[in-house]
CSV table of C-alpha atoms and ligand atoms in Angstrom, one decimal:
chain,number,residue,atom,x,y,z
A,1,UNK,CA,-6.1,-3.2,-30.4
A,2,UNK,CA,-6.3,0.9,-31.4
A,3,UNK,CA,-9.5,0.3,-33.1
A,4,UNK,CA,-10.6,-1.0,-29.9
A,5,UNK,CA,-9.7,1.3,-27.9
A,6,UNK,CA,-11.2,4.5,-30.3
A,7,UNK,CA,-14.2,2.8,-30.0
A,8,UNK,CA,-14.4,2.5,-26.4
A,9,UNK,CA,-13.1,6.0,-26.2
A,10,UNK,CA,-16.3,6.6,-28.5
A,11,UNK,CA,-18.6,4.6,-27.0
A,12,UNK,CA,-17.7,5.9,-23.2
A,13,UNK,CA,-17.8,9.2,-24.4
A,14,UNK,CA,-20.9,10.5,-22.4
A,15,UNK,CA,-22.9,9.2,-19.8
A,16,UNK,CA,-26.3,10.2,-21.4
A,17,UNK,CA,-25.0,8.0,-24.6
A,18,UNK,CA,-24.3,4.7,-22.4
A,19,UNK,CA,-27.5,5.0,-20.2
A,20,UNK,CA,-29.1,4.1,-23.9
A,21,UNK,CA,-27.0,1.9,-25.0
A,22,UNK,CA,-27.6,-0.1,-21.9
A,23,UNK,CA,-25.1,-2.1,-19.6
A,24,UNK,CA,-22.8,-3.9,-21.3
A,25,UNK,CA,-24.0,-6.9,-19.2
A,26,UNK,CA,-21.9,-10.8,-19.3
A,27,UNK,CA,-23.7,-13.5,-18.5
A,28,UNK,CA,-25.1,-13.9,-14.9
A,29,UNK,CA,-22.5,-17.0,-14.1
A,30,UNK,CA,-19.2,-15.4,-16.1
A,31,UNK,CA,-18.0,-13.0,-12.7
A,32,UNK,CA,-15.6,-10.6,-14.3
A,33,UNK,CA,-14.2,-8.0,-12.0
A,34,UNK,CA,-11.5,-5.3,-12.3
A,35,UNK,CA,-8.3,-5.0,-9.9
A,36,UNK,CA,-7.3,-1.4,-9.9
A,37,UNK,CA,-3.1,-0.3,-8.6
A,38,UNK,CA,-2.0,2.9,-7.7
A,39,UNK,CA,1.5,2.1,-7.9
A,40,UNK,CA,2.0,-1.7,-10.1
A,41,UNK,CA,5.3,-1.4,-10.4
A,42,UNK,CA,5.6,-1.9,-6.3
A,43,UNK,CA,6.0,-5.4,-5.4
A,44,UNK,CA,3.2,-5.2,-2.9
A,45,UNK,CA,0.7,-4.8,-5.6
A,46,UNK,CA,2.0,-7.0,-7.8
A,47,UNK,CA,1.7,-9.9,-5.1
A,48,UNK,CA,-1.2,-8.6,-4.3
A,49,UNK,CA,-2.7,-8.3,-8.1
A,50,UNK,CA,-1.1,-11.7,-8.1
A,51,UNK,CA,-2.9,-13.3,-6.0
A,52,UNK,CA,-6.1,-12.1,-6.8
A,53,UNK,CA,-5.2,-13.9,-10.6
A,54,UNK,CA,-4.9,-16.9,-8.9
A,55,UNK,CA,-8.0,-17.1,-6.7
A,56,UNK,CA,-10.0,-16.1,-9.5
A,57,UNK,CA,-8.9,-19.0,-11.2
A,58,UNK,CA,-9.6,-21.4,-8.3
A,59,UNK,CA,-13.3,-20.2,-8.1
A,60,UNK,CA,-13.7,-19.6,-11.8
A,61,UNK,CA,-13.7,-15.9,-12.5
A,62,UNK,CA,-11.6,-13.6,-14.6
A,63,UNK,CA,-9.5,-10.4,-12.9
A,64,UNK,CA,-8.6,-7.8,-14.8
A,65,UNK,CA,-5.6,-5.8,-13.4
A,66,UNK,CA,-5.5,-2.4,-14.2
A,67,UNK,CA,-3.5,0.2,-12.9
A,68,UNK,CA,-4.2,3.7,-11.9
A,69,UNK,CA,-1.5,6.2,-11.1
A,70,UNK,CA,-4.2,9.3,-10.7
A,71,UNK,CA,-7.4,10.3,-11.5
A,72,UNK,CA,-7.8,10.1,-15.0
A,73,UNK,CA,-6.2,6.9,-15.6
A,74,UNK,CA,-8.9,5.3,-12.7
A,75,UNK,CA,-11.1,6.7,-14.7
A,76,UNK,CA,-10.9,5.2,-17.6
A,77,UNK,CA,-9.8,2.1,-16.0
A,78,UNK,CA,-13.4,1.7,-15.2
A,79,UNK,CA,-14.4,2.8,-18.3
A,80,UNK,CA,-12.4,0.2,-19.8
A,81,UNK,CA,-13.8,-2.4,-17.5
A,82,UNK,CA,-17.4,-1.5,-17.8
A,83,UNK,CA,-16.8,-2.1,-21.5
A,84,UNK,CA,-15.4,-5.5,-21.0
A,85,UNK,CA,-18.4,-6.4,-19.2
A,86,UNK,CA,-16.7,-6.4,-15.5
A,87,UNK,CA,-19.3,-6.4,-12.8
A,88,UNK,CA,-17.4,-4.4,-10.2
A,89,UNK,CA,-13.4,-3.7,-9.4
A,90,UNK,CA,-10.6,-3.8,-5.8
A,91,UNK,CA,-9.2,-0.7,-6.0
A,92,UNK,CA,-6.2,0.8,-4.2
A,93,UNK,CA,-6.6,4.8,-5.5
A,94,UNK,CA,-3.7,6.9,-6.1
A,95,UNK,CA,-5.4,9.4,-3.8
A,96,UNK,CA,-8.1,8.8,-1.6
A,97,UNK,CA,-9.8,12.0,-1.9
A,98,UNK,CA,-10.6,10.6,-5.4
A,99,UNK,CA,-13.5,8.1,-3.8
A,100,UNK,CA,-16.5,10.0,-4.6
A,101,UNK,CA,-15.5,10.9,-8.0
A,102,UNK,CA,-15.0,7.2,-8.5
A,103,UNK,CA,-17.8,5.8,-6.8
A,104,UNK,CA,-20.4,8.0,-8.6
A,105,UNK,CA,-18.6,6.5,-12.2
A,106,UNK,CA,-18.9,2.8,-10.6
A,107,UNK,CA,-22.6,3.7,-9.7
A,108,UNK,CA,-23.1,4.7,-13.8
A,109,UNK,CA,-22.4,1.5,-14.3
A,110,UNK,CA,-24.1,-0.2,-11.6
A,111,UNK,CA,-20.5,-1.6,-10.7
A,112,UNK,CA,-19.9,-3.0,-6.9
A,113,UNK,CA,-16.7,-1.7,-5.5
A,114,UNK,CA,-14.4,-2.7,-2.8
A,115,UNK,CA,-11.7,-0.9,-1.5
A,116,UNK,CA,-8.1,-2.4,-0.8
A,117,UNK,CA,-5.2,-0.6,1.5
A,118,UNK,CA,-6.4,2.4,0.8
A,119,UNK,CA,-9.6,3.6,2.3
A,120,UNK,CA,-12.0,6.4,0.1
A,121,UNK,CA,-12.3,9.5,2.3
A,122,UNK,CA,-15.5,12.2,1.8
A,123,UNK,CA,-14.4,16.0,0.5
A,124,UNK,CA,-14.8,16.4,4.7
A,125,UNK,CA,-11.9,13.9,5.0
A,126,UNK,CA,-13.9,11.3,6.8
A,127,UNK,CA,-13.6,7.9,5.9
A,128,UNK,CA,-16.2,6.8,3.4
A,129,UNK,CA,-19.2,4.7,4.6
A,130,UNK,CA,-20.5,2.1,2.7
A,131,UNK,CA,-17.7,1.1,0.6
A,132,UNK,CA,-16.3,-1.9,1.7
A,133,UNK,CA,-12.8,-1.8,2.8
A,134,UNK,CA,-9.7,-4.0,3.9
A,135,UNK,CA,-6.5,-2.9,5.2
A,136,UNK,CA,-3.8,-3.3,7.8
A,137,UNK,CA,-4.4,-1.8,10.7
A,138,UNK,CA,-2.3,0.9,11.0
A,139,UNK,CA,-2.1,2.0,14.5
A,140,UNK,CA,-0.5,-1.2,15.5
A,141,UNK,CA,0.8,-2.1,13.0
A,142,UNK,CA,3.0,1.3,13.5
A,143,UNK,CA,3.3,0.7,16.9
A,144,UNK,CA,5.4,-2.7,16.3
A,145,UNK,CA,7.8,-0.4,14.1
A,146,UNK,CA,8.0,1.3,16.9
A,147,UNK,CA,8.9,-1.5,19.4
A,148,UNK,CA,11.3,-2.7,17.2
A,149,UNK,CA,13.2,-0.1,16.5
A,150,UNK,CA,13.3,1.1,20.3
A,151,UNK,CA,14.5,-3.0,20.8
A,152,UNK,CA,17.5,-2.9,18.7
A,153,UNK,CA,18.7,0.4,19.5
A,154,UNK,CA,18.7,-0.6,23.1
A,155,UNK,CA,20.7,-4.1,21.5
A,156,UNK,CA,23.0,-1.6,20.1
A,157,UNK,CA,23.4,0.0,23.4
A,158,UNK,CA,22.2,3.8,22.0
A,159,UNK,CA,21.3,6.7,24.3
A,160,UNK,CA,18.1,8.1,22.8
A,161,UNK,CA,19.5,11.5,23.5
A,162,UNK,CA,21.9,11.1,20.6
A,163,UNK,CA,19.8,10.0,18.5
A,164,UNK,CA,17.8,11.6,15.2
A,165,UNK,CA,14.6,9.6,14.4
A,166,UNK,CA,13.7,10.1,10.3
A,167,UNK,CA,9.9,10.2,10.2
A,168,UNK,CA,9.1,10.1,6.3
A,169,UNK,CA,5.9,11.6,6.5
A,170,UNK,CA,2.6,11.1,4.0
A,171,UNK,CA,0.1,13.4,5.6
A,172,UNK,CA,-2.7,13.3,2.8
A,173,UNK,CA,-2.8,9.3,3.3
A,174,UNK,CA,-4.8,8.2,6.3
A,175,UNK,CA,-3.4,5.0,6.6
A,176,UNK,CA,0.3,6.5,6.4
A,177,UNK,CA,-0.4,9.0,8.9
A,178,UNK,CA,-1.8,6.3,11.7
A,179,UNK,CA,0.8,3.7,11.0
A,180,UNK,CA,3.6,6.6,11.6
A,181,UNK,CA,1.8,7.9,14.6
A,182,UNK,CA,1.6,4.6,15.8
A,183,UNK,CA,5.5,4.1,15.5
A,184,UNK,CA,5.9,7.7,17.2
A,185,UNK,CA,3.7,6.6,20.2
A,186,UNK,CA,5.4,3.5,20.9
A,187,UNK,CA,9.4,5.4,20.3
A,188,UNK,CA,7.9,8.1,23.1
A,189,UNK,CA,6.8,5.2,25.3
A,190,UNK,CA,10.5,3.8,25.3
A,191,UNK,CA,11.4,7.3,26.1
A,192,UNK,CA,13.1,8.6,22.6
A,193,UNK,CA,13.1,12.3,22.7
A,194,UNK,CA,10.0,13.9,20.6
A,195,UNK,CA,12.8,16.4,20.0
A,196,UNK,CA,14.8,14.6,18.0
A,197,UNK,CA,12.1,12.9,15.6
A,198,UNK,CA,12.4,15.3,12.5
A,199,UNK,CA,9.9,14.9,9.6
A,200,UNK,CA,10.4,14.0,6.1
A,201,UNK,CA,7.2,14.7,4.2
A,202,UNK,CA,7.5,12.6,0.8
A,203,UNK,CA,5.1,13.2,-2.3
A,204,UNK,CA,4.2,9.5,-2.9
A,205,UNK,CA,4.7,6.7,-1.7
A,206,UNK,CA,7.8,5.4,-3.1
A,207,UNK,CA,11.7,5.3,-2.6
A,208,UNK,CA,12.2,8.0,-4.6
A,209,UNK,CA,10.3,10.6,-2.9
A,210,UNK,CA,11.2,9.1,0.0
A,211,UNK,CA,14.9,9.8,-0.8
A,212,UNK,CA,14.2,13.3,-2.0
A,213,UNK,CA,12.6,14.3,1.3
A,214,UNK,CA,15.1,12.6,3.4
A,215,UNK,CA,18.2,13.5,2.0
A,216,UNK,CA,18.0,17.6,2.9
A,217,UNK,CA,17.0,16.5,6.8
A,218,UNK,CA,19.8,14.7,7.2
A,219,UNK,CA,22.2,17.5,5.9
A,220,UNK,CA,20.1,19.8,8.0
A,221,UNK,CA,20.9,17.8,11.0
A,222,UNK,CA,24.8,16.6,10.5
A,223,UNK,CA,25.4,16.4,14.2
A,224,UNK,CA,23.4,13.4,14.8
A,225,UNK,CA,25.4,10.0,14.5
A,226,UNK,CA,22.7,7.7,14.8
A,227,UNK,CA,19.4,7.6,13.2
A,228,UNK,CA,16.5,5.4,13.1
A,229,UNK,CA,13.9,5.8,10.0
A,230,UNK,CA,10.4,4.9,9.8
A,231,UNK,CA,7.9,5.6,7.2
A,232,UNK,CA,4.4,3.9,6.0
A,233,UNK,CA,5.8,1.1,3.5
A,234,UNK,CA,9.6,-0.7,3.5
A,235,UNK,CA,9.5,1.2,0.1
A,236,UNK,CA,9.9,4.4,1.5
A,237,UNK,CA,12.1,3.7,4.6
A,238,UNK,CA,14.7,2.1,1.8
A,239,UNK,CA,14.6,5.3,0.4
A,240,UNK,CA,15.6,6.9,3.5
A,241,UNK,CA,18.6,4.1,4.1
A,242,UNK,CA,19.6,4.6,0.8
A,243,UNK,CA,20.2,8.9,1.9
A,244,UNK,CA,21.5,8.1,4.8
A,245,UNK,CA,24.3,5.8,2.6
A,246,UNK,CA,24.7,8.7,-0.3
A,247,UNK,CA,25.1,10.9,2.9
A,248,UNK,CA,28.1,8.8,3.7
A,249,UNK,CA,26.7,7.5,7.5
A,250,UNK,CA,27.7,3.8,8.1
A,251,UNK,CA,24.9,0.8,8.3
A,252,UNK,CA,25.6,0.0,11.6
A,253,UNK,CA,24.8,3.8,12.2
A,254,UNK,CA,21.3,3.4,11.3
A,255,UNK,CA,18.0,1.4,12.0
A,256,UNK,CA,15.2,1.4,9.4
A,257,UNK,CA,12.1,-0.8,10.0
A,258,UNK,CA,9.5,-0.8,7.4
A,259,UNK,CA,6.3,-2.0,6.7
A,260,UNK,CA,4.7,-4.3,3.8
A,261,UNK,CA,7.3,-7.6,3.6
A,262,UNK,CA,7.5,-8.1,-0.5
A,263,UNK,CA,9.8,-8.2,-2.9
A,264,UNK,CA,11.7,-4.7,-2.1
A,265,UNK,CA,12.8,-6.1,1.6
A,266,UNK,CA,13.9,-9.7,0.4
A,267,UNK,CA,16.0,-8.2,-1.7
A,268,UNK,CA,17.7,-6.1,0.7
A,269,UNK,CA,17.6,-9.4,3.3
A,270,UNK,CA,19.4,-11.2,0.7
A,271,UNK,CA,22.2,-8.9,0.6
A,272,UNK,CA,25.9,-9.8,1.5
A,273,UNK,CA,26.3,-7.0,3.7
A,274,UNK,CA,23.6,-5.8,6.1
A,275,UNK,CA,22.6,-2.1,5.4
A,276,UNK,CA,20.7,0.1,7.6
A,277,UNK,CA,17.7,-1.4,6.9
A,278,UNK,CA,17.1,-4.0,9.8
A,279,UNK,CA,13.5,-5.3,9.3
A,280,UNK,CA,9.7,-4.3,8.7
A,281,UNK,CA,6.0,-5.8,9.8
A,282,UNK,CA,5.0,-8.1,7.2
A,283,UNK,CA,1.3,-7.9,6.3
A,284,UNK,CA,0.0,-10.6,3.9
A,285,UNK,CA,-0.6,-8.9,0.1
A,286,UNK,CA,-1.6,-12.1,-0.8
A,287,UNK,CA,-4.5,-12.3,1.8
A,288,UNK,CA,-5.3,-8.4,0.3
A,289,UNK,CA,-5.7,-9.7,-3.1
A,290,UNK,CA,-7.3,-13.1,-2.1
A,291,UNK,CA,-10.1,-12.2,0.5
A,292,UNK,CA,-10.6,-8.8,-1.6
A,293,UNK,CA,-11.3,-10.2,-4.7
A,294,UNK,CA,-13.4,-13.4,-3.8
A,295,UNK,CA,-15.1,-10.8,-1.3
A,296,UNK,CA,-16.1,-9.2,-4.4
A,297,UNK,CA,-17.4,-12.1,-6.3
A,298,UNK,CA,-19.1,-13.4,-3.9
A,299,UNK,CA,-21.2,-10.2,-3.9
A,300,UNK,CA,-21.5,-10.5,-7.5
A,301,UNK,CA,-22.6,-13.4,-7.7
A,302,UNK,CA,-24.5,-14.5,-3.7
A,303,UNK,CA,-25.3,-11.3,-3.5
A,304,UNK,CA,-23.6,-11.5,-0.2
A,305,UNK,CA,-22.3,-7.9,1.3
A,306,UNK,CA,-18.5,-7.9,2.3
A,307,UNK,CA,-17.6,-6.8,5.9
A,308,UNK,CA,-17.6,-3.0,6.2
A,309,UNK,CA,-14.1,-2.9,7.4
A,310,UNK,CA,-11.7,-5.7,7.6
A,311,UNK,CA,-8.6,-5.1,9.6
A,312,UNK,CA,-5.6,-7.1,9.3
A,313,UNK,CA,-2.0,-7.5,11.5
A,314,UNK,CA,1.9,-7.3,10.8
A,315,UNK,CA,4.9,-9.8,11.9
A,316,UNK,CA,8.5,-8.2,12.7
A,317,UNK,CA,10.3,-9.7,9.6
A,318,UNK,CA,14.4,-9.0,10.4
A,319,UNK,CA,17.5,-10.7,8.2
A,320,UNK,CA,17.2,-13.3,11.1
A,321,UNK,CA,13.7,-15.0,10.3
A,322,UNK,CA,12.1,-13.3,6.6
A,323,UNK,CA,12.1,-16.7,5.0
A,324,UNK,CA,10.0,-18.0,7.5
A,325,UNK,CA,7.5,-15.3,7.9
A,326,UNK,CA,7.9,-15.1,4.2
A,327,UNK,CA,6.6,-19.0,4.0
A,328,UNK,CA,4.1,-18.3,6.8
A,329,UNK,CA,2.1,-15.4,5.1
A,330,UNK,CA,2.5,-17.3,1.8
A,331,UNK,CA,4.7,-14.5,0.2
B,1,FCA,C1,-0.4,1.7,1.1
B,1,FCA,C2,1.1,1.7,0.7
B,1,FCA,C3,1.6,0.4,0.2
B,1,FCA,C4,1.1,-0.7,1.1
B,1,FCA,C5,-0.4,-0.7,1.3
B,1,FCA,C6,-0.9,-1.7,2.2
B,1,FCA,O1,-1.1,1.7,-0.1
B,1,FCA,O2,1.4,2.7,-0.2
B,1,FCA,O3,3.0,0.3,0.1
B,1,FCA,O4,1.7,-0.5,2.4
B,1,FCA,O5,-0.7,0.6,1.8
């Protein structure tokens, strides 16, 4: 296994070496393509890896999961790929200012590439044309966190005046910031206060970070008895619940809605007790992974181009009905 990976380290060295060594080409019928994490440890991309396994195996090709936590690590991903004879990767980048850097190493290697949640951007910040892309679509997707959160606190009979909205914040992430400006439009349009929404920016997007930003708001703002938390993935409003519990503020005291429906909010359904957290829009990771990677293959191998931009839509998941919307988006 080392001496394999010195010698790919050795053979990837430099570009001018592998344009003479030539592409390290597999047979036209054996489809081999990479599926590249930015966070694998998250249950959305491990469903989402997960299923992209699987439908490889029903059409016969072979998925590499790879994971890539920054820049380097992509990097050689691909390299690592490209020297297992992989015809093209899914990617979900750990940043998505990284897409030129990463299309111009896929374009060494004549690689195709498809992009998954997370959409490349150009150095001007503008999405990047010509890569094909599917994600949720994050507008509405934020609005129904939005909705739902403005429904139960009105079930809970809460005046919005007394109330302090947590918005954990990921302003580098495209995707992040329209899904929590979509849950701030629709809070405004139920009348919550835009003074009272206070932002949490977190790092990445996990619970930790998401804990580490919230927890200082909500000392900053003790006089507030009530607070709702949104965010871009469950991940990260859990995070925020679980500040809100080390700040000592009851469950019935707070309403989280997240976004993503995997393994981080069935466990928290499956609790005894109910905690703060009371649902999140459930998007299909295992359409993601599916439709991305068979997108790819059949461009690998038909030669057919995937849509430019495939959106896809959430359903409120609360304790009340996860197992079925869990059943119905094959979860
Ligand atoms: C982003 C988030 C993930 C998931 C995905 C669809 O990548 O970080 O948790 O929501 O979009």
């Amino acid at each position: 296994m080392k001496l394999t990976t010195a010698f790919t380290r050795l053979a990837l060295g430099s570009a001018v070496m592998l344009a003479s060594l030539g592409p390290v080409q597999a047979q036209e019928e054996d489809v081999k393509i990479g599926f590249i994490v930015k966070q694998p440890e998250q249950a959305w991309f491990i469903n989402e890896q997960r299923a992209a396994t699987e439908r490889g195996e029903e059409l016969g090709f072979d998925v590499v999961r790879q994971r890539g936590r920054d820049g380097q690590e992509v990097l050689s991903a691909i390299d690592n790929l490209y020297a297992q004879g992989a015809q093209g990767f899914v990617i979900c980048p750990p940043d998505v200012r990284l897409g030129p850097a990463i299309m111009s190493r896929a374009e060494q290697y004549d690689m195709k590439v498809i992009t998954v949640d997370d959409q490349f951007v150009t150095s001007s910040g503008e999405p990047m044309e010509g890569v094909p892309h599917l994600g949720m679509s994050g507008t509405k997707i934020g609005q129904q966190v939005g909705e739902a959160i403005a429904a139960e606190m009105e079930a809970r009979g809460w005046n919005p005046e007394e109330v302090a909205a947590l918005r954990i914040t990921n302003n580098e992430l495209p995707t992040a910031v329209e899904r929590t400006d979509g849950a701030t439009q629709a809070l405004l349009a139920s009348g919550f206060p835009e003074a009272n929404i206070f932002d949490a920016p977190q790092q990445s997007t996990d619970t930790s970070s998401a804990f580490s930003a919230a927890s200082p708001v909500l000392s900053q703002r003790g006089d507030y008895q009530h607070w709702i938390i949104y965010a871009l993935n469950e991940e990260s409003v859990l995070g925020g619940v679980r500040a809100t519990e080390q700040y000592g503020l009851a469950a019935d005291d707070v309403i989280g809605v997240g976004i993503n429906g995997s393994g981080a909010a069935f466990a928290e359904f499956s609790r005894n007790n109910p905690t703060g957290f009371h649902g999140t829009v459930a998007v299909s990771s295992t359409m993601h992974g599916r439709q991305t990677a068979e997108d790819l293959y059949r461009w690998i191998s038909e030669g057919q181009e995937p849509p430019a931009n495939t959106e896809t839509s959430g359903t409120l998941m609360t304790r009340d009905n996860w197992q079925e919307v869990r059943e119905e988006l094959g979860l």
